mmCIF file of C-alpha atoms in Angstrom:
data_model
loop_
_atom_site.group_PDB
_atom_site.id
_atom_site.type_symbol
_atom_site.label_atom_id
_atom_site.label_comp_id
_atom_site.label_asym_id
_atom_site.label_seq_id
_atom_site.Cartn_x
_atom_site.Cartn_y
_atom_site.Cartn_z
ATOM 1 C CA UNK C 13 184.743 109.049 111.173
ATOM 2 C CA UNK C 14 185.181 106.276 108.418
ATOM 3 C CA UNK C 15 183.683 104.097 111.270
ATOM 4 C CA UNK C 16 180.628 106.144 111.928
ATOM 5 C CA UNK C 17 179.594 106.285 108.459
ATOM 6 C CA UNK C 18 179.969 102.410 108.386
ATOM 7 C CA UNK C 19 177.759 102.320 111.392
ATOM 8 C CA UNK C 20 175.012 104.410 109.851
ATOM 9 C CA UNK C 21 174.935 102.710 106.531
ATOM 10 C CA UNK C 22 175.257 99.067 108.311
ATOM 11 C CA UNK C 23 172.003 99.692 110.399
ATOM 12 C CA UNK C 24 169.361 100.825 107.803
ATOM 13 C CA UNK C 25 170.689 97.480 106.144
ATOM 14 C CA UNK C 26 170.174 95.047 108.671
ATOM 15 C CA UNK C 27 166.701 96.966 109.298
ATOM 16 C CA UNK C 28 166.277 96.600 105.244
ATOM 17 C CA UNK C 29 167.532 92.910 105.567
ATOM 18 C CA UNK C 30 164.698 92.030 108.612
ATOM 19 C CA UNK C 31 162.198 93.402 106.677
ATOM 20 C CA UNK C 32 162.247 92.100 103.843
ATOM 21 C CA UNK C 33 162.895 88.664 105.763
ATOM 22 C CA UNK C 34 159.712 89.720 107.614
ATOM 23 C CA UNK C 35 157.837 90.305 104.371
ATOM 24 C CA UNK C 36 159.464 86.508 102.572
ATOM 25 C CA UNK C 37 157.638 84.987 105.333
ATOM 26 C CA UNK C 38 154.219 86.659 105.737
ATOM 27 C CA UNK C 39 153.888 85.340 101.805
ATOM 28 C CA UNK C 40 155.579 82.174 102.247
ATOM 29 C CA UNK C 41 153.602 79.659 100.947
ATOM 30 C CA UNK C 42 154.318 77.502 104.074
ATOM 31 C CA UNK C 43 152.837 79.832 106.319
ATOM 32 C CA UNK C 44 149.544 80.488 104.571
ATOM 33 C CA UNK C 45 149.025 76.680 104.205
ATOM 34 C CA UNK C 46 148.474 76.785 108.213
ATOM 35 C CA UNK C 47 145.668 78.533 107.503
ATOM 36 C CA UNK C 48 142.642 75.908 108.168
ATOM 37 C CA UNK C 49 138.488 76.933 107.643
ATOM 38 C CA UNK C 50 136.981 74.637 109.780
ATOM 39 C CA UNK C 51 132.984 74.122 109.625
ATOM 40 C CA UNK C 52 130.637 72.091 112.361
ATOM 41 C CA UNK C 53 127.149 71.084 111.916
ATOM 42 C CA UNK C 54 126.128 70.435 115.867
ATOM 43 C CA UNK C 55 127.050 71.440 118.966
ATOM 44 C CA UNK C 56 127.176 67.826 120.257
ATOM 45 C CA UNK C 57 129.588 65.407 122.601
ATOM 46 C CA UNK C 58 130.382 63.694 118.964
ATOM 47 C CA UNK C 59 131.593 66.531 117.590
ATOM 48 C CA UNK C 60 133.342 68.280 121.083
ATOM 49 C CA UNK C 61 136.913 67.053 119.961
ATOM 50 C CA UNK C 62 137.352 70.296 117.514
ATOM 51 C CA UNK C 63 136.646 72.561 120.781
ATOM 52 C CA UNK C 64 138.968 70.307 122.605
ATOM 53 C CA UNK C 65 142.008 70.723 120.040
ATOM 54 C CA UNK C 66 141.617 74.332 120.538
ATOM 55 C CA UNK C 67 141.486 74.577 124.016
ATOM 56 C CA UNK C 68 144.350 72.277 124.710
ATOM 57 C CA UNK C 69 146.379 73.584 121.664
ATOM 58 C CA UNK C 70 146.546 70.496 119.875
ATOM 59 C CA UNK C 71 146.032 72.489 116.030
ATOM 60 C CA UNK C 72 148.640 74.958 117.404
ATOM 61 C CA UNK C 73 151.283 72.424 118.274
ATOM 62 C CA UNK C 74 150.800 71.178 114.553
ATOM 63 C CA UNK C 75 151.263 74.689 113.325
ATOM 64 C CA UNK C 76 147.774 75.514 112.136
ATOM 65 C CA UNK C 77 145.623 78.716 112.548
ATOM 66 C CA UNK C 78 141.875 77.484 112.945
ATOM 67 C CA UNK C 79 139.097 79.483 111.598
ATOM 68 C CA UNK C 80 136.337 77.043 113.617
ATOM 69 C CA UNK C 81 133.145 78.228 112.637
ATOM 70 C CA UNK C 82 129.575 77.264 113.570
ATOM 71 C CA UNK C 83 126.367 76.176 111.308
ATOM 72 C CA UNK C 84 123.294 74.426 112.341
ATOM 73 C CA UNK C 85 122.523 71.831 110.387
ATOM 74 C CA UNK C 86 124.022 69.456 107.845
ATOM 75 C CA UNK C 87 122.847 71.446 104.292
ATOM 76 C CA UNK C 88 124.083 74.295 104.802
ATOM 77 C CA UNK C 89 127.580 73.044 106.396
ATOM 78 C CA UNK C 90 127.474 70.952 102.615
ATOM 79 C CA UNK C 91 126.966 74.015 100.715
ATOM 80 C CA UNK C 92 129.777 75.732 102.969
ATOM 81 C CA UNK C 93 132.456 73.068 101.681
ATOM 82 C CA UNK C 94 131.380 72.997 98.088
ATOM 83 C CA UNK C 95 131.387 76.678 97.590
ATOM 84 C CA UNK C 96 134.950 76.838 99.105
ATOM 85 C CA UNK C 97 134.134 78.235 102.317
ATOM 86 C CA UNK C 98 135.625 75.710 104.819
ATOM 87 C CA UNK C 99 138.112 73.372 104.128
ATOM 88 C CA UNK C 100 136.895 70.354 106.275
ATOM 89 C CA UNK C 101 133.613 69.556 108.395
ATOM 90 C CA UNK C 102 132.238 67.584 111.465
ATOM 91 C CA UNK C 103 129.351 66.468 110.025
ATOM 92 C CA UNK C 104 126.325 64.073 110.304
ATOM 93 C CA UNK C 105 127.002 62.070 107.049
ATOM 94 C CA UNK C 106 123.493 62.285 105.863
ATOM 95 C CA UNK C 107 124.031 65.335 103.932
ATOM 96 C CA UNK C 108 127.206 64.648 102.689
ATOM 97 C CA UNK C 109 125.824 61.409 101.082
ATOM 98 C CA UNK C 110 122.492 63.065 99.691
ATOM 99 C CA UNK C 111 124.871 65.827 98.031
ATOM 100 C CA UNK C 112 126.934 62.941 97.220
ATOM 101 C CA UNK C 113 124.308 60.923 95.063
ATOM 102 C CA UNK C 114 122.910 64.911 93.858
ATOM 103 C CA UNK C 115 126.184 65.251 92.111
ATOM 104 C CA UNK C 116 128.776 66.672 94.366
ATOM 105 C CA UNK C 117 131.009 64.346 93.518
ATOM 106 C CA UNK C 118 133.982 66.129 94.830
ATOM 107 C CA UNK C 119 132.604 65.697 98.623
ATOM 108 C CA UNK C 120 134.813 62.645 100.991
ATOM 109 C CA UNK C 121 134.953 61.473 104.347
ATOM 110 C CA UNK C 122 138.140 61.392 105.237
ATOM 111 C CA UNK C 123 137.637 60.064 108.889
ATOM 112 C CA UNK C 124 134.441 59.368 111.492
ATOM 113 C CA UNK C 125 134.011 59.598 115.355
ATOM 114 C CA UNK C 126 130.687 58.071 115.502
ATOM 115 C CA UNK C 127 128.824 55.262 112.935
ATOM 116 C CA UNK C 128 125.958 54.732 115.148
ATOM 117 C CA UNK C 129 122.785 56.914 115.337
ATOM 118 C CA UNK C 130 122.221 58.399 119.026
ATOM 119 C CA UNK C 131 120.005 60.472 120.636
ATOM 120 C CA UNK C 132 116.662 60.437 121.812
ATOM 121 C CA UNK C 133 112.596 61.618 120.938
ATOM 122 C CA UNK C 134 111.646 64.099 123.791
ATOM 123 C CA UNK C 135 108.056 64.960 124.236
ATOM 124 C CA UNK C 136 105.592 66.368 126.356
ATOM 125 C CA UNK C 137 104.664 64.482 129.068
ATOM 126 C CA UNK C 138 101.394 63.479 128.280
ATOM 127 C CA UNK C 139 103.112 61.881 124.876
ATOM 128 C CA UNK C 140 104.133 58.281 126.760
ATOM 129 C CA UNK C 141 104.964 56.172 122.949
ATOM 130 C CA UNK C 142 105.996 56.086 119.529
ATOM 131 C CA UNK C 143 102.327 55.774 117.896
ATOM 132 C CA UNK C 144 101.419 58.933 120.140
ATOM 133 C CA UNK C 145 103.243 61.003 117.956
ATOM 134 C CA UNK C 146 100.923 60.512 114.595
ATOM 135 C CA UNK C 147 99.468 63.820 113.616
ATOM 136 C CA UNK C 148 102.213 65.752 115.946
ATOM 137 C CA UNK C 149 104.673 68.590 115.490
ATOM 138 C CA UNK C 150 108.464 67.122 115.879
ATOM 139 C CA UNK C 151 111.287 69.144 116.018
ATOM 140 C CA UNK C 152 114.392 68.600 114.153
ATOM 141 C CA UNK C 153 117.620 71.055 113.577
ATOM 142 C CA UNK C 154 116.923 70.544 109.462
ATOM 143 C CA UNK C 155 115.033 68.091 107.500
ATOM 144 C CA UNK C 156 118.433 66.257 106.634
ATOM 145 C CA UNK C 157 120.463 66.863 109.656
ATOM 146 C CA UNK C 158 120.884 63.843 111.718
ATOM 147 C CA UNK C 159 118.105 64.536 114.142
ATOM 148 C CA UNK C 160 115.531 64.031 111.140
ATOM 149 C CA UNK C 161 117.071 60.576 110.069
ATOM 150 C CA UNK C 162 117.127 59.235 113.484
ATOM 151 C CA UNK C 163 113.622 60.465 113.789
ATOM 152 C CA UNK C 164 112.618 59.156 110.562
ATOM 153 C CA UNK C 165 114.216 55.676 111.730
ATOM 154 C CA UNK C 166 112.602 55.384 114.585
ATOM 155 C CA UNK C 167 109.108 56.392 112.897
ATOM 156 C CA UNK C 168 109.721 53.754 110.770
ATOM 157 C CA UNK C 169 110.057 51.158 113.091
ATOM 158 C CA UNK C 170 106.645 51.854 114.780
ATOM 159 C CA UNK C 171 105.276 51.570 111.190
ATOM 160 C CA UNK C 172 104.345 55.610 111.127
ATOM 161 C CA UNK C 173 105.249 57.430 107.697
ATOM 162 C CA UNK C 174 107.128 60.183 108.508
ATOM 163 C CA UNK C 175 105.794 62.149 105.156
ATOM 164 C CA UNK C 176 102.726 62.023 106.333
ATOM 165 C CA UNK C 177 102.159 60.993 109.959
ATOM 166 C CA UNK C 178 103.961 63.631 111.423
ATOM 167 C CA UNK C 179 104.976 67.090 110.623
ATOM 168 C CA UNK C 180 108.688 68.501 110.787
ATOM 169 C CA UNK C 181 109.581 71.810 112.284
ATOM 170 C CA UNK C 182 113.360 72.699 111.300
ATOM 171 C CA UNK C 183 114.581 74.455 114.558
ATOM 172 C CA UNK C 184 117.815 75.624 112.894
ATOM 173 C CA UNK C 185 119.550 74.031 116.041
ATOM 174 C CA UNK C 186 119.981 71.750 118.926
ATOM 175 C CA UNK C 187 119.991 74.555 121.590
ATOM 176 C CA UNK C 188 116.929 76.024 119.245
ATOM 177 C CA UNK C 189 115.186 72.639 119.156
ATOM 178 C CA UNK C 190 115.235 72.170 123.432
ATOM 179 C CA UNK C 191 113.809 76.257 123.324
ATOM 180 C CA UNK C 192 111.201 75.217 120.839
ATOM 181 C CA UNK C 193 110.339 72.076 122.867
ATOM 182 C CA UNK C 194 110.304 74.529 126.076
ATOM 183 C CA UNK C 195 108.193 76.932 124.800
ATOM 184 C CA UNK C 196 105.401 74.888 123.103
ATOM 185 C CA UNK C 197 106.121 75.073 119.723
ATOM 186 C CA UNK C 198 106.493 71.829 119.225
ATOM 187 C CA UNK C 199 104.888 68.247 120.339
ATOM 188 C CA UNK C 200 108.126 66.480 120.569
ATOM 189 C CA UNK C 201 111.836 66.998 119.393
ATOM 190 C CA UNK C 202 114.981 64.529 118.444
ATOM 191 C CA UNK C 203 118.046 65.627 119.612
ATOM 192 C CA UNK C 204 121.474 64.236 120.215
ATOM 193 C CA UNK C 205 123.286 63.973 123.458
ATOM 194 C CA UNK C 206 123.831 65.755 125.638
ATOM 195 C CA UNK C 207 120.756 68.086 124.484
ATOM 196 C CA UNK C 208 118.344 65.028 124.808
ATOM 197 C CA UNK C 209 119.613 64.399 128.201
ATOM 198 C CA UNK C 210 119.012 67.953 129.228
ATOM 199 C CA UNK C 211 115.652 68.095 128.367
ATOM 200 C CA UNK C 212 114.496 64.599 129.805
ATOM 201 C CA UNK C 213 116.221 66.466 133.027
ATOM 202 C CA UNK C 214 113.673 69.736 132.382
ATOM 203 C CA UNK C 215 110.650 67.058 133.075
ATOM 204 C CA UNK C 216 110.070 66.310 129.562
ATOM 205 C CA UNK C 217 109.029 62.299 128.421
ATOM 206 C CA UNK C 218 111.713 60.479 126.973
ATOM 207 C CA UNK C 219 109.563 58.778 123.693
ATOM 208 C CA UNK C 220 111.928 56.859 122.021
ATOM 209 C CA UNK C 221 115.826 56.133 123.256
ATOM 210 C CA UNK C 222 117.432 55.900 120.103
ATOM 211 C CA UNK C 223 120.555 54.932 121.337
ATOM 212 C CA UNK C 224 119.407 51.955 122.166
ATOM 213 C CA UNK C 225 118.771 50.228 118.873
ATOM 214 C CA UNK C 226 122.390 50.773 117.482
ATOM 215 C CA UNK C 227 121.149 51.857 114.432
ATOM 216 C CA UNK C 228 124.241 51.832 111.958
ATOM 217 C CA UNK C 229 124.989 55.201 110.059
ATOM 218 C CA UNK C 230 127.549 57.314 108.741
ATOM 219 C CA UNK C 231 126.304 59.736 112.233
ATOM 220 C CA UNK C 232 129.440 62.217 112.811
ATOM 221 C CA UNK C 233 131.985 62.281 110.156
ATOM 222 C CA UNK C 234 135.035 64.424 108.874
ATOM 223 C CA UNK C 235 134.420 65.714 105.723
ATOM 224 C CA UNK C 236 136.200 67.716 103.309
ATOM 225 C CA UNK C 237 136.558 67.552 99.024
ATOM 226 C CA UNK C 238 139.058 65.645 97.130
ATOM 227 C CA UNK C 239 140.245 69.345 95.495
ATOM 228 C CA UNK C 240 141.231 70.402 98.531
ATOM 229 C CA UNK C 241 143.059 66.975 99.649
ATOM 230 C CA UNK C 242 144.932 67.554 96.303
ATOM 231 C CA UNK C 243 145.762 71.097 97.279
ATOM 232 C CA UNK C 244 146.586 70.972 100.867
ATOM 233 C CA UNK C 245 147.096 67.109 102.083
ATOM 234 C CA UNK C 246 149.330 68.351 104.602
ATOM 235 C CA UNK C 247 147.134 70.485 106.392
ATOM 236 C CA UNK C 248 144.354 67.964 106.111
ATOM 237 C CA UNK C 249 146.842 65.077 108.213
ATOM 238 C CA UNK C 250 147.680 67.809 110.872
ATOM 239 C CA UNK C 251 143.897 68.398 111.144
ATOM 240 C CA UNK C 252 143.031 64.948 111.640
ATOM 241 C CA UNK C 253 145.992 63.918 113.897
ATOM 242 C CA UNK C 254 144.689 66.879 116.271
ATOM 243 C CA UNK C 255 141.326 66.009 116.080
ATOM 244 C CA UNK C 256 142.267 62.243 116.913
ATOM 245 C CA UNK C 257 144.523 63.401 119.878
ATOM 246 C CA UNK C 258 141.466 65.771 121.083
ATOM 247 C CA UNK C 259 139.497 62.448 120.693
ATOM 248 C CA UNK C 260 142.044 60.562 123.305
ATOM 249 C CA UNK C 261 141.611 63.538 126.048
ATOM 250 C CA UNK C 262 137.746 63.640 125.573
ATOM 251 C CA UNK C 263 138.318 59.600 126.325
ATOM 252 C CA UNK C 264 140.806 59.993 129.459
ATOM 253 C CA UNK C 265 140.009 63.160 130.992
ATOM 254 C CA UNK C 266 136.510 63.439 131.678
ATOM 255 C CA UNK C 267 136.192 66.400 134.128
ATOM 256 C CA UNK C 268 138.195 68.554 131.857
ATOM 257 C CA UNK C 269 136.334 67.373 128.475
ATOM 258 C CA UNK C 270 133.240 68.236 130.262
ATOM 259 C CA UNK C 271 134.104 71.627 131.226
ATOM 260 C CA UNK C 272 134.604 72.180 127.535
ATOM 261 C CA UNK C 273 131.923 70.756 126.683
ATOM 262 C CA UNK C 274 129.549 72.453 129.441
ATOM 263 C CA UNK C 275 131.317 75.950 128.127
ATOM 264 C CA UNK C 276 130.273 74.996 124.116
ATOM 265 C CA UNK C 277 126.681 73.473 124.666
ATOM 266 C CA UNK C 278 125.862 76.459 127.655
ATOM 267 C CA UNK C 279 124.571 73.540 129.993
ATOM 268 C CA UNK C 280 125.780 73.919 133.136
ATOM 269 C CA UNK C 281 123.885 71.133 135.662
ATOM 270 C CA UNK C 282 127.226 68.225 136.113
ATOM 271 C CA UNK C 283 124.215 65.487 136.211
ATOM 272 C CA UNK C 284 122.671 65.974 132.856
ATOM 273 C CA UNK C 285 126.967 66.337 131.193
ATOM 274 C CA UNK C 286 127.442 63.172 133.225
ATOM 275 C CA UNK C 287 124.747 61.060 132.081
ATOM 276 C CA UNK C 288 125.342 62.765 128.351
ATOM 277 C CA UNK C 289 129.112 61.800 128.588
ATOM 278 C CA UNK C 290 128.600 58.294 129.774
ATOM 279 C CA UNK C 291 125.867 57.660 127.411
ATOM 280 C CA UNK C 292 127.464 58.917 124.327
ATOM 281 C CA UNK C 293 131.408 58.560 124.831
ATOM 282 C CA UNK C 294 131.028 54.587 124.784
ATOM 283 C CA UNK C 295 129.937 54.350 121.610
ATOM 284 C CA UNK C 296 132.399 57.085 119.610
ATOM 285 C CA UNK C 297 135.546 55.556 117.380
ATOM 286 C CA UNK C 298 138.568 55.311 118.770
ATOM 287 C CA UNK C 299 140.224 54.393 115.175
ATOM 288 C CA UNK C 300 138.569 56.968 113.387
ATOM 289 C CA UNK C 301 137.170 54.065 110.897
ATOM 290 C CA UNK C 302 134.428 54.891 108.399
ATOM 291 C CA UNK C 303 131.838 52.143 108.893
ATOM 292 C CA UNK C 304 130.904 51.390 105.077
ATOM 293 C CA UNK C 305 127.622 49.606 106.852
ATOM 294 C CA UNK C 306 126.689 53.397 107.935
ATOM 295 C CA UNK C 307 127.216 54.914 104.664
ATOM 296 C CA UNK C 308 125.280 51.683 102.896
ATOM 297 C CA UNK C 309 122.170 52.511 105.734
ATOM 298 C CA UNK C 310 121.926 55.770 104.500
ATOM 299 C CA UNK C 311 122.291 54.874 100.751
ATOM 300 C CA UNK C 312 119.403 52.606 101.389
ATOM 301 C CA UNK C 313 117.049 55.454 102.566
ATOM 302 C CA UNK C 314 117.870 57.784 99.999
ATOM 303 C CA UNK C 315 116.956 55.835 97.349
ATOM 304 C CA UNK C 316 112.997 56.674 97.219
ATOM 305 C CA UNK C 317 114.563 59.804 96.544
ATOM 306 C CA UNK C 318 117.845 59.221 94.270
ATOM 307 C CA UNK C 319 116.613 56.120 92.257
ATOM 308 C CA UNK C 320 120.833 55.709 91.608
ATOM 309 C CA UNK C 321 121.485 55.321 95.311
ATOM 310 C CA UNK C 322 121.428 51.115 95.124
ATOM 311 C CA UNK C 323 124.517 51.795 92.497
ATOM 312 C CA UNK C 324 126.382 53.992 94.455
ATOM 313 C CA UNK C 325 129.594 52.188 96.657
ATOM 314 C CA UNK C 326 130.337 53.424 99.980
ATOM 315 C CA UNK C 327 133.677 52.832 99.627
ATOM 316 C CA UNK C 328 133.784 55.498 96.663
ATOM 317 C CA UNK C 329 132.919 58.170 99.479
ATOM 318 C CA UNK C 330 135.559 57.276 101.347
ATOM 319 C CA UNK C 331 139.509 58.421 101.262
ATOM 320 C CA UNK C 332 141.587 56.840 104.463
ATOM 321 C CA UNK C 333 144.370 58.287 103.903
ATOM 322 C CA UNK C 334 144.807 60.330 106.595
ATOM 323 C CA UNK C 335 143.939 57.297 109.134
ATOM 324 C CA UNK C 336 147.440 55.279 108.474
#
């Protein structure tokens, strides 16, 4: 008898003792810490390691839960990460710089997978060079998004003002850029593999290859602020170590990385991922450096429009940290 009332009273403890184990862990502060908000600006081959990592479980194996979230467009990715919204970013650098010399000090790049501009003017077919496209309708995802600069740069070079020579329509996206292109919207777009690749494949005139002039910039970055490298360091380093191991498979297994990739972008046809991949993959970091020579390009073209930019050191928007 004594037994059976030790037997009833030693149950509802041990239940009692596994919950309130249960409940010490759901608010351990360990736990929520592998909570991550991550934010990306393009769905590009540059920025295809994040999809990689979760496909292939590389955040899970570091113990993080991934909030991955998508938003066309450098500005609004910016406003995500200063408002609190995301923790980190892959991100053309453009608009973390122009926030940057705006004020928002508290912005970083803590890493970068590409510090070249890529990608390509598409137009319509009649459109065969540069100088065709004065008085023409170019598509971009946002007027600061990557797209614009390299479209900017290249006007540049063919002496056209891109204030006033041409006129930019913000798509909102890459996908929303080749529809725009498709359905006559627009004269011309600049897009980023493997989008510019696609639409050369669709019949459309490839303009200008921007690829091809190596045109140093700060193009797809990590990005985060230093509040919340104060506040969660750890989480940061298990980010970037996943992202740099996604990074390795995109660069070793191909076929795989391109089914990701075909699943992310919705473009199915092998040729146009193949000539995307081999186009784009040569060029992307393999050390995750931040080219200072990128960030100082982009310094330089700001400054018409932030007189402070020629004072501002790249190296002061910069934390490698994370990269030893």
């Amino acid at each position: 008898m004594e037994r059976g009332k030790l037997r009833r009273f030693h149950m509802p403890l041990v239940g009692l003792l596994v919950w309130l184990a249960v409940i010490g862990f759901a608010s351990s502060p360990g736990l929520a810490a592998s909570k991550i908000s991550i934010v990306y600006s393009a769905k590009v081959i540059s920025q295809s390691p994040v999809w990689i990592a979760i496909e292939q479980g590389f955040f899970e194996k570091r113990g993080l839960d991934v909030r991955l979230t998508y938003i066309g467009g450098a500005p609004p990715v910016v406003a995500t990460l200063l408002a609190g919204g995301a923790d980190v970013a892959l991100i053309g650098g453009v608009g973390i710089i122009r926030a940057y010399l705006g004020g928002a000090r508290n912005l970083v790049f803590i890493g970068a997978l590409k510090n070249v501009l890529t990608g390509s003017i598409v137009g319509k077919p009649e459109l065969r060079t540069v100088p065709d496209l004065k008085g023409k309708k170019i598509g971009v995802v946002r007027v600061g998004s990557n797209p614009h600069f390299l479209a900017v740069e290249i006007l540049k070079r063919f002496n056209l003002d891109a204030g006033r020579d041409v006129s930019f329509i913000q798509t909102g996206g890459q996908l929303e850029s080749v529809a725009a292109m498709a359905s006559g919207a627009v004269d011309a777009i600049a897009v980023i593999p493997p989008q510019d690749t696609q639409v050369i494949q669709k019949g459309f005139r490839l303009i200008a290859d921007g690829t091809a002039l190596r045109i140093p910039y700060a193009a797809t970055a990590l990005a985060t602020t230093r509040d919340t490298i104060a506040k969660r360091q750890d989480i940061l380093q298990g980010f970037v170590d996943a992202i740099r191991e996604a990074a390795q498979f995109l660069f070793t297994r191909k076929e795989v990385a391109m089914g990701i990739i075909a699943k992310n972008t919705q473009i199915r046809d092998v040729k146009t991922l193949e000539l995307a991949y081999n186009a784009e993959v040569p060029v992307l970091e393999r050390d995750f450096r931040v080219d200072l020579q990128g960030i100082a390009a982009v310094l330089e073209s700001a400054k018409s429009d932030f007189p402070q930019a020629p004072a501002a050191r790249p190296e002061d928007l910069v934390d490698t940290r994370f990269l030893k």
